[in-house]
PDB file of C-alpha atoms in Angstrom:
ATOM      1  CA  ASP A  13      21.805  -7.678  45.762  1.00 66.00           C
ATOM      2  CA  VAL A  14      22.760  -7.159  42.338  1.00 62.00           C
ATOM      3  CA  LYS A  15      23.834  -3.576  41.402  1.00 89.00           C
ATOM      4  CA  VAL A  16      23.735  -2.255  37.648  1.00 94.00           C
ATOM      5  CA  THR A  17      24.224   1.248  37.273  1.00 94.00           C
ATOM      6  CA  GLN A  18      24.352   3.592  33.803  1.00 95.00           C
ATOM      7  CA  SER A  19      27.078   6.935  33.824  1.00 90.00           C
ATOM      8  CA  SER A  20      24.163   9.165  34.057  1.00 91.00           C
ATOM      9  CA  ARG A  21      20.411   9.423  33.949  1.00 92.00           C
ATOM     10  CA  TYR A  22      19.740  12.504  31.523  1.00 95.00           C
ATOM     11  CA  LEU A  23      21.958  14.128  29.040  1.00 96.00           C
ATOM     12  CA  VAL A  24      21.188  16.137  26.554  1.00 97.00           C
ATOM     13  CA  LYS A  25      23.471  16.358  23.251  1.00 97.00           C
ATOM     14  CA  ARG A  26      22.620  17.855  20.031  1.00 97.00           C
ATOM     15  CA  THR A  27      21.906  16.221  16.729  1.00 97.00           C
ATOM     16  CA  GLY A  28      25.490  15.147  14.801  1.00 97.00           C
ATOM     17  CA  GLU A  29      28.371  14.006  18.727  1.00 97.00           C
ATOM     18  CA  LYS A  30      28.716  10.974  19.803  1.00 97.00           C
ATOM     19  CA  VAL A  31      27.671   9.873  23.083  1.00 97.00           C
ATOM     20  CA  PHE A  32      28.549   7.148  24.864  1.00 97.00           C
ATOM     21  CA  LEU A  33      26.190   5.793  27.884  1.00 97.00           C
ATOM     22  CA  GLU A  34      28.332   2.807  30.092  1.00 97.00           C
ATOM     23  CA  CYS A  35      26.185   0.558  31.734  1.00 97.00           C
ATOM     24  CA  VAL A  36      28.667  -1.727  35.023  1.00 97.00           C
ATOM     25  CA  GLN A  37      27.757  -4.877  36.964  1.00 96.00           C
ATOM     26  CA  ASP A  38      29.173  -6.041  40.216  1.00 94.00           C
ATOM     27  CA  MET A  39      27.547  -9.575  39.845  1.00 89.00           C
ATOM     28  CA  ASP A  40      30.319 -10.852  36.859  1.00 90.00           C
ATOM     29  CA  HIS A  41      27.719 -11.469  34.892  1.00 89.00           C
ATOM     30  CA  GLU A  42      28.092 -13.134  31.134  1.00 87.00           C
ATOM     31  CA  ASN A  43      25.529 -10.827  29.499  1.00 87.00           C
ATOM     32  CA  MET A  44      24.851  -7.571  29.235  1.00 91.00           C
ATOM     33  CA  PHE A  45      22.527  -6.168  27.017  1.00 92.00           C
ATOM     34  CA  TRP A  46      21.451  -2.574  25.950  1.00 95.00           C
ATOM     35  CA  TYR A  47      17.527  -2.232  24.871  1.00 94.00           C
ATOM     36  CA  ARG A  48      15.913   1.139  24.050  1.00 95.00           C
ATOM     37  CA  GLN A  49      11.825   1.862  25.436  1.00 92.00           C
ATOM     38  CA  ASP A  50       9.763   4.132  23.841  1.00 90.00           C
ATOM     39  CA  PRO A  51       5.677   4.976  24.654  1.00 83.00           C
ATOM     40  CA  GLY A  52       3.490   1.923  22.536  1.00 79.00           C
ATOM     41  CA  LEU A  53       6.536   0.129  21.702  1.00 83.00           C
ATOM     42  CA  GLY A  54       7.870  -1.482  25.144  1.00 83.00           C
ATOM     43  CA  LEU A  55      11.468  -2.286  25.267  1.00 88.00           C
ATOM     44  CA  ARG A  56      13.253  -3.493  21.401  1.00 90.00           C
ATOM     45  CA  LEU A  57      16.837  -5.180  22.118  1.00 89.00           C
ATOM     46  CA  ILE A  58      19.814  -2.618  20.119  1.00 94.00           C
ATOM     47  CA  TYR A  59      22.815  -5.579  21.437  1.00 93.00           C
ATOM     48  CA  PHE A  60      23.350  -7.612  23.691  1.00 89.00           C
ATOM     49  CA  SER A  61      27.032  -9.090  24.357  1.00 90.00           C
ATOM     50  CA  TYR A  62      27.580 -12.273  26.015  1.00 84.00           C
ATOM     51  CA  ASP A  63      31.032 -12.403  26.684  1.00 84.00           C
ATOM     52  CA  VAL A  64      34.395  -9.496  26.607  1.00 88.00           C
ATOM     53  CA  LYS A  65      34.361  -8.567  22.798  1.00 84.00           C
ATOM     54  CA  MET A  66      31.863 -10.903  21.718  1.00 85.00           C
ATOM     55  CA  LYS A  67      28.753  -8.454  20.517  1.00 89.00           C
ATOM     56  CA  GLU A  68      25.225  -9.449  19.185  1.00 86.00           C
ATOM     57  CA  LYS A  69      22.986  -7.592  16.825  1.00 88.00           C
ATOM     58  CA  GLY A  70      19.818  -6.976  18.594  1.00 86.00           C
ATOM     59  CA  ASP A  71      16.309  -5.822  16.683  1.00 84.00           C
ATOM     60  CA  ILE A  72      17.641  -2.061  16.235  1.00 92.00           C
ATOM     61  CA  PRO A  73      21.205  -2.046  15.199  1.00 94.00           C
ATOM     62  CA  GLU A  74      21.112   0.655  13.125  1.00 95.00           C
ATOM     63  CA  GLY A  75      22.318   3.950  14.102  1.00 96.00           C
ATOM     64  CA  TYR A  76      24.523   2.006  17.407  1.00 97.00           C
ATOM     65  CA  SER A  77      28.155  -0.280  18.578  1.00 97.00           C
ATOM     66  CA  VAL A  78      28.588  -1.358  21.980  1.00 96.00           C
ATOM     67  CA  SER A  79      32.447  -1.851  23.268  1.00 96.00           C
ATOM     68  CA  ARG A  80      32.468  -4.832  25.565  1.00 95.00           C
ATOM     69  CA  GLU A  81      36.652  -4.165  26.998  1.00 93.00           C
ATOM     70  CA  LYS A  82      35.996  -5.475  30.391  1.00 95.00           C
ATOM     71  CA  LYS A  83      33.392  -8.205  32.107  1.00 94.00           C
ATOM     72  CA  GLU A  84      31.710  -5.655  34.072  1.00 95.00           C
ATOM     73  CA  ARG A  85      31.678  -2.806  31.225  1.00 96.00           C
ATOM     74  CA  PHE A  86      29.135  -2.755  28.813  1.00 97.00           C
ATOM     75  CA  SER A  87      29.256   0.414  26.250  1.00 97.00           C
ATOM     76  CA  LEU A  88      26.571   2.011  23.842  1.00 97.00           C
ATOM     77  CA  ILE A  89      27.991   4.502  21.198  1.00 97.00           C
ATOM     78  CA  LEU A  90      25.572   6.516  19.192  1.00 97.00           C
ATOM     79  CA  GLU A  91      27.887   7.572  16.320  1.00 94.00           C
ATOM     80  CA  SER A  92      26.174  10.363  15.741  1.00 96.00           C
ATOM     81  CA  ALA A  93      23.380  11.257  17.587  1.00 97.00           C
ATOM     82  CA  SER A  94      19.939  11.951  15.938  1.00 97.00           C
ATOM     83  CA  THR A  95      16.164  13.408  17.373  1.00 97.00           C
ATOM     84  CA  ASN A  96      14.506   9.544  16.251  1.00 96.00           C
ATOM     85  CA  GLN A  97      17.229   7.929  19.150  1.00 97.00           C
ATOM     86  CA  THR A  98      15.865  10.396  21.900  1.00 97.00           C
ATOM     87  CA  SER A  99      14.755   7.417  23.884  1.00 97.00           C
ATOM     88  CA  MET A 100      15.430   6.001  27.395  1.00 95.00           C
ATOM     89  CA  TYR A 101      17.516   3.373  27.295  1.00 97.00           C
ATOM     90  CA  LEU A 102      18.231   0.383  29.668  1.00 95.00           C
ATOM     91  CA  CYS A 103      20.562  -1.624  30.919  1.00 95.00           C
ATOM     92  CA  ALA A 104      20.749  -4.705  32.052  1.00 92.00           C
ATOM     93  CA  SER A 105      22.552  -8.536  32.702  1.00 91.00           C
ATOM     94  CA  SER A 106      22.290 -11.357  33.264  1.00 85.00           C
ATOM     95  CA  PRO A 107      24.245 -14.906  34.411  1.00 80.00           C
ATOM     96  CA  PRO A 108      24.425 -17.965  31.560  1.00 72.00           C
ATOM     97  CA  TRP A 109      21.329 -19.231  30.704  1.00 65.00           C
ATOM     98  CA  THR A 110      20.890 -22.635  33.172  1.00 61.00           C
ATOM     99  CA  GLY A 111      17.708 -23.566  31.302  1.00 56.00           C
ATOM    100  CA  VAL A 112      15.592 -22.659  34.496  1.00 58.00           C
ATOM    101  CA  SER A 113      15.452 -18.836  34.320  1.00 61.00           C
ATOM    102  CA  TYR A 114      16.529 -15.781  32.524  1.00 66.00           C
ATOM    103  CA  GLU A 115      16.359 -12.746  34.452  1.00 77.00           C
ATOM    104  CA  GLN A 116      17.289 -10.046  33.926  1.00 85.00           C
ATOM    105  CA  TYR A 117      18.986  -6.841  35.870  1.00 89.00           C
ATOM    106  CA  PHE A 118      18.095  -4.018  34.969  1.00 92.00           C
ATOM    107  CA  GLY A 119      20.246  -0.553  35.691  1.00 94.00           C
ATOM    108  CA  PRO A 120      17.499   3.205  36.655  1.00 93.00           C
ATOM    109  CA  GLY A 121      17.957   3.874  32.858  1.00 94.00           C
ATOM    110  CA  THR A 122      19.466   6.635  31.307  1.00 95.00           C
ATOM    111  CA  ARG A 123      16.643   9.357  29.655  1.00 95.00           C
ATOM    112  CA  LEU A 124      18.516  11.021  26.442  1.00 97.00           C
ATOM    113  CA  THR A 125      17.345  13.844  24.690  1.00 97.00           C
ATOM    114  CA  VAL A 126      18.838  14.612  21.246  1.00 97.00           C
ATOM    115  CA  THR A 127      18.476  18.600  19.742  1.00 96.00           C
TER     116      THR A 127
ATOM    117  CA  SER B  29       3.877  -7.461  14.419  1.00 43.00           C
ATOM    118  CA  GLN B  30       4.122  -7.666  17.750  1.00 49.00           C
ATOM    119  CA  GLU B  31       4.821 -10.836  19.532  1.00 82.00           C
ATOM    120  CA  LEU B  32       3.897  -9.908  23.558  1.00 88.00           C
ATOM    121  CA  GLU B  33       0.038  -8.112  22.852  1.00 90.00           C
ATOM    122  CA  GLN B  34      -0.407  -5.786  27.338  1.00 93.00           C
ATOM    123  CA  SER B  35      -3.555  -4.765  27.847  1.00 95.00           C
ATOM    124  CA  PRO B  36      -4.756  -2.571  29.359  1.00 95.00           C
ATOM    125  CA  GLN B  37      -1.951  -0.265  27.384  1.00 92.00           C
ATOM    126  CA  SER B  38      -2.768   2.510  30.212  1.00 94.00           C
ATOM    127  CA  LEU B  39      -4.877   1.964  33.082  1.00 96.00           C
ATOM    128  CA  ILE B  40      -6.528   4.784  35.749  1.00 97.00           C
ATOM    129  CA  VAL B  41      -7.553   2.430  39.264  1.00 97.00           C
ATOM    130  CA  GLN B  42      -8.834   4.340  41.918  1.00 97.00           C
ATOM    131  CA  GLU B  43      -6.739   3.415  45.220  1.00 97.00           C
ATOM    132  CA  GLY B  44      -8.581   0.666  46.813  1.00 97.00           C
ATOM    133  CA  LYS B  45      -9.474  -0.892  43.757  1.00 97.00           C
ATOM    134  CA  ASN B  46      -8.590  -3.972  41.823  1.00 97.00           C
ATOM    135  CA  LEU B  47      -7.062  -4.951  38.817  1.00 97.00           C
ATOM    136  CA  THR B  48      -5.983  -6.939  35.899  1.00 98.00           C
ATOM    137  CA  ILE B  49      -2.987  -7.074  33.438  1.00 98.00           C
ATOM    138  CA  ASN B  50      -3.295  -8.828  30.220  1.00 97.00           C
ATOM    139  CA  CYS B  51      -0.278 -10.599  28.509  1.00 96.00           C
ATOM    140  CA  THR B  52      -0.895 -12.407  24.964  1.00 94.00           C
ATOM    141  CA  SER B  53       1.511 -14.525  22.772  1.00 91.00           C
ATOM    142  CA  SER B  54       1.444 -15.007  19.457  1.00 86.00           C
ATOM    143  CA  LYS B  55       3.169 -18.143  20.573  1.00 84.00           C
ATOM    144  CA  THR B  56       3.445 -20.860  22.570  1.00 85.00           C
ATOM    145  CA  LEU B  57       5.047 -19.800  26.207  1.00 85.00           C
ATOM    146  CA  TYR B  58       8.035 -21.635  27.678  1.00 80.00           C
ATOM    147  CA  GLY B  59       8.093 -19.188  30.117  1.00 84.00           C
ATOM    148  CA  LEU B  60       6.169 -15.880  31.450  1.00 89.00           C
ATOM    149  CA  TYR B  61       8.020 -12.468  33.506  1.00 90.00           C
ATOM    150  CA  TRP B  62       6.749 -10.092  34.862  1.00 94.00           C
ATOM    151  CA  TYR B  63       8.375  -6.659  35.437  1.00 93.00           C
ATOM    152  CA  LYS B  64       7.724  -3.875  37.281  1.00 94.00           C
ATOM    153  CA  GLN B  65       9.087  -0.747  36.159  1.00 91.00           C
ATOM    154  CA  LYS B  66       8.961   2.623  38.689  1.00 86.00           C
ATOM    155  CA  TYR B  67       8.575   6.256  36.242  1.00 78.00           C
ATOM    156  CA  GLY B  68      11.712   6.325  34.848  1.00 75.00           C
ATOM    157  CA  GLU B  69      13.836   3.822  35.865  1.00 80.00           C
ATOM    158  CA  GLY B  70      14.548   0.371  35.824  1.00 84.00           C
ATOM    159  CA  LEU B  71      12.807  -3.055  35.766  1.00 87.00           C
ATOM    160  CA  ILE B  72      11.869  -5.202  38.787  1.00 88.00           C
ATOM    161  CA  PHE B  73      11.513  -9.353  38.348  1.00 86.00           C
ATOM    162  CA  LEU B  74       8.356 -10.104  39.762  1.00 90.00           C
ATOM    163  CA  MET B  75       7.670 -13.515  39.483  1.00 88.00           C
ATOM    164  CA  MET B  76       8.180 -16.188  37.246  1.00 87.00           C
ATOM    165  CA  LEU B  77       5.529 -18.696  35.075  1.00 89.00           C
ATOM    166  CA  GLN B  78       6.310 -21.470  33.546  1.00 84.00           C
ATOM    167  CA  LYS B  79       3.715 -24.480  33.653  1.00 86.00           C
ATOM    168  CA  GLY B  80       0.670 -24.506  32.306  1.00 89.00           C
ATOM    169  CA  GLY B  81      -1.895 -22.750  34.794  1.00 92.00           C
ATOM    170  CA  GLU B  82       0.166 -22.257  37.231  1.00 93.00           C
ATOM    171  CA  GLU B  83      -0.069 -19.604  39.553  1.00 94.00           C
ATOM    172  CA  LYS B  84       1.662 -17.336  41.702  1.00 93.00           C
ATOM    173  CA  SER B  85       1.242 -14.823  44.358  1.00 92.00           C
ATOM    174  CA  HIS B  86       3.819 -11.656  46.063  1.00 86.00           C
ATOM    175  CA  GLU B  87       1.343  -9.572  48.423  1.00 87.00           C
ATOM    176  CA  LYS B  88      -1.431  -8.348  47.328  1.00 94.00           C
ATOM    177  CA  ILE B  89      -0.233  -9.182  43.570  1.00 95.00           C
ATOM    178  CA  THR B  90      -0.563 -12.992  42.180  1.00 96.00           C
ATOM    179  CA  ALA B  91       0.260 -14.057  38.034  1.00 96.00           C
ATOM    180  CA  LYS B  92      -1.463 -16.171  36.110  1.00 96.00           C
ATOM    181  CA  LEU B  93      -0.343 -18.630  33.192  1.00 94.00           C
ATOM    182  CA  ASP B  94      -3.273 -20.384  31.201  1.00 92.00           C
ATOM    183  CA  GLU B  95      -3.011 -23.963  30.594  1.00 86.00           C
ATOM    184  CA  LYS B  96      -3.050 -23.364  26.441  1.00 89.00           C
ATOM    185  CA  LYS B  97       0.615 -21.111  28.254  1.00 86.00           C
ATOM    186  CA  GLN B  98      -0.437 -18.226  25.465  1.00 91.00           C
ATOM    187  CA  GLN B  99      -2.103 -15.554  27.513  1.00 94.00           C
ATOM    188  CA  SER B 100      -0.917 -14.617  31.382  1.00 96.00           C
ATOM    189  CA  SER B 101      -2.871 -12.252  34.001  1.00 97.00           C
ATOM    190  CA  LEU B 102      -1.104  -9.922  36.559  1.00 97.00           C
ATOM    191  CA  HIS B 103      -4.269  -9.495  39.352  1.00 97.00           C
ATOM    192  CA  ILE B 104      -3.761  -6.111  42.029  1.00 97.00           C
ATOM    193  CA  THR B 105      -5.597  -6.324  44.974  1.00 97.00           C
ATOM    194  CA  ALA B 106      -6.783  -3.059  46.353  1.00 97.00           C
ATOM    195  CA  SER B 107      -4.000  -1.529  45.116  1.00 97.00           C
ATOM    196  CA  GLN B 108      -2.328   1.127  46.618  1.00 96.00           C
ATOM    197  CA  PRO B 109      -0.142   4.152  45.437  1.00 95.00           C
ATOM    198  CA  SER B 110       3.536   1.929  45.318  1.00 94.00           C
ATOM    199  CA  HIS B 111       1.439  -0.029  42.633  1.00 95.00           C
ATOM    200  CA  ALA B 112       1.738   2.954  40.463  1.00 95.00           C
ATOM    201  CA  GLY B 113       4.092   1.836  37.587  1.00 94.00           C
ATOM    202  CA  ILE B 114       4.980   0.228  34.238  1.00 93.00           C
ATOM    203  CA  TYR B 115       4.303  -3.827  33.986  1.00 95.00           C
ATOM    204  CA  LEU B 116       6.086  -5.558  31.809  1.00 93.00           C
ATOM    205  CA  CYS B 117       5.308  -9.144  30.090  1.00 94.00           C
ATOM    206  CA  GLY B 118       8.712 -11.256  28.788  1.00 90.00           C
ATOM    207  CA  ALA B 119       8.754 -13.965  27.318  1.00 86.00           C
ATOM    208  CA  ASP B 120      11.270 -16.698  28.172  1.00 76.00           C
ATOM    209  CA  PRO B 121      13.653 -17.352  24.854  1.00 65.00           C
ATOM    210  CA  ARG B 122      12.966 -21.107  24.605  1.00 65.00           C
ATOM    211  CA  SER B 123       9.100 -19.672  23.685  1.00 59.00           C
ATOM    212  CA  ASN B 124      10.952 -19.249  20.262  1.00 55.00           C
ATOM    213  CA  PHE B 125      10.201 -15.602  18.669  1.00 51.00           C
ATOM    214  CA  GLY B 126      12.949 -15.995  16.671  1.00 47.00           C
ATOM    215  CA  ASN B 127      15.848 -15.147  19.058  1.00 52.00           C
ATOM    216  CA  GLU B 128      17.811 -16.289  22.421  1.00 56.00           C
ATOM    217  CA  LYS B 129      16.624 -12.665  24.226  1.00 70.00           C
ATOM    218  CA  LEU B 130      13.917 -12.123  26.658  1.00 76.00           C
ATOM    219  CA  THR B 131      11.136 -10.855  24.055  1.00 83.00           C
ATOM    220  CA  PHE B 132       9.555  -7.972  26.233  1.00 88.00           C
ATOM    221  CA  GLY B 133       5.655  -6.776  25.974  1.00 89.00           C
ATOM    222  CA  THR B 134       4.371  -3.589  25.215  1.00 87.00           C
ATOM    223  CA  GLY B 135       3.924  -2.356  29.075  1.00 91.00           C
ATOM    224  CA  THR B 136       0.586  -1.653  30.639  1.00 94.00           C
ATOM    225  CA  ARG B 137       0.862   1.626  32.371  1.00 93.00           C
ATOM    226  CA  LEU B 138      -0.591   2.222  34.867  1.00 96.00           C
ATOM    227  CA  THR B 139      -2.018   4.761  37.605  1.00 96.00           C
ATOM    228  CA  ILE B 140      -3.399   4.978  41.090  1.00 96.00           C
ATOM    229  CA  ILE B 141      -5.780   7.467  42.085  1.00 96.00           C
ATOM    230  CA  PRO B 142      -6.654   8.648  45.387  1.00 91.00           C
TER     231      PRO B 142
END
């Protein structure tokens, strides 16, 4: 079974702190994604990566950066956390696009609260 | 504007009753994915629909994609507490919403009451 793990289920940080969210997948997937989920807004893509050291901005990259030094690990960084970044953060991975299916595998999520 | 609209946003249903969740696209869909999320957890893939008029079932959950491939419905028969959660539809990136990523709907929160 595909397993995507996230470093923390719950996290509380103060405004202005630098925050690291880690995601690890064990299926050798090329693609990895970071989403945030907010009530009424659904899932919104922050960044994604289709290879080591490669990254692309999603729909809402402002205030975030990412790092992918190894294939299995994709980190989301909040350089200076703000209260409007309080949210549920979901990581996902997927194999390369095959032309058939675009199924993504999700981690359990990290609920981040910024006070 | 939201390219994928789900309705209703939330639903409270008595255990044993049937229910339907809808997902409407502003563009013709190449494919449509349904995911379920238990509260506070990640998403679990349910099923994928690609052909107009296609219908798939898994246990008590049936998903359909209309002939025009712009609307999908998810129907749950004889609901159980285990069905509670958030249901999200996702558009195949080939649906051309201007990017190559999966586009998600806003989600429907389903609560089952005994």
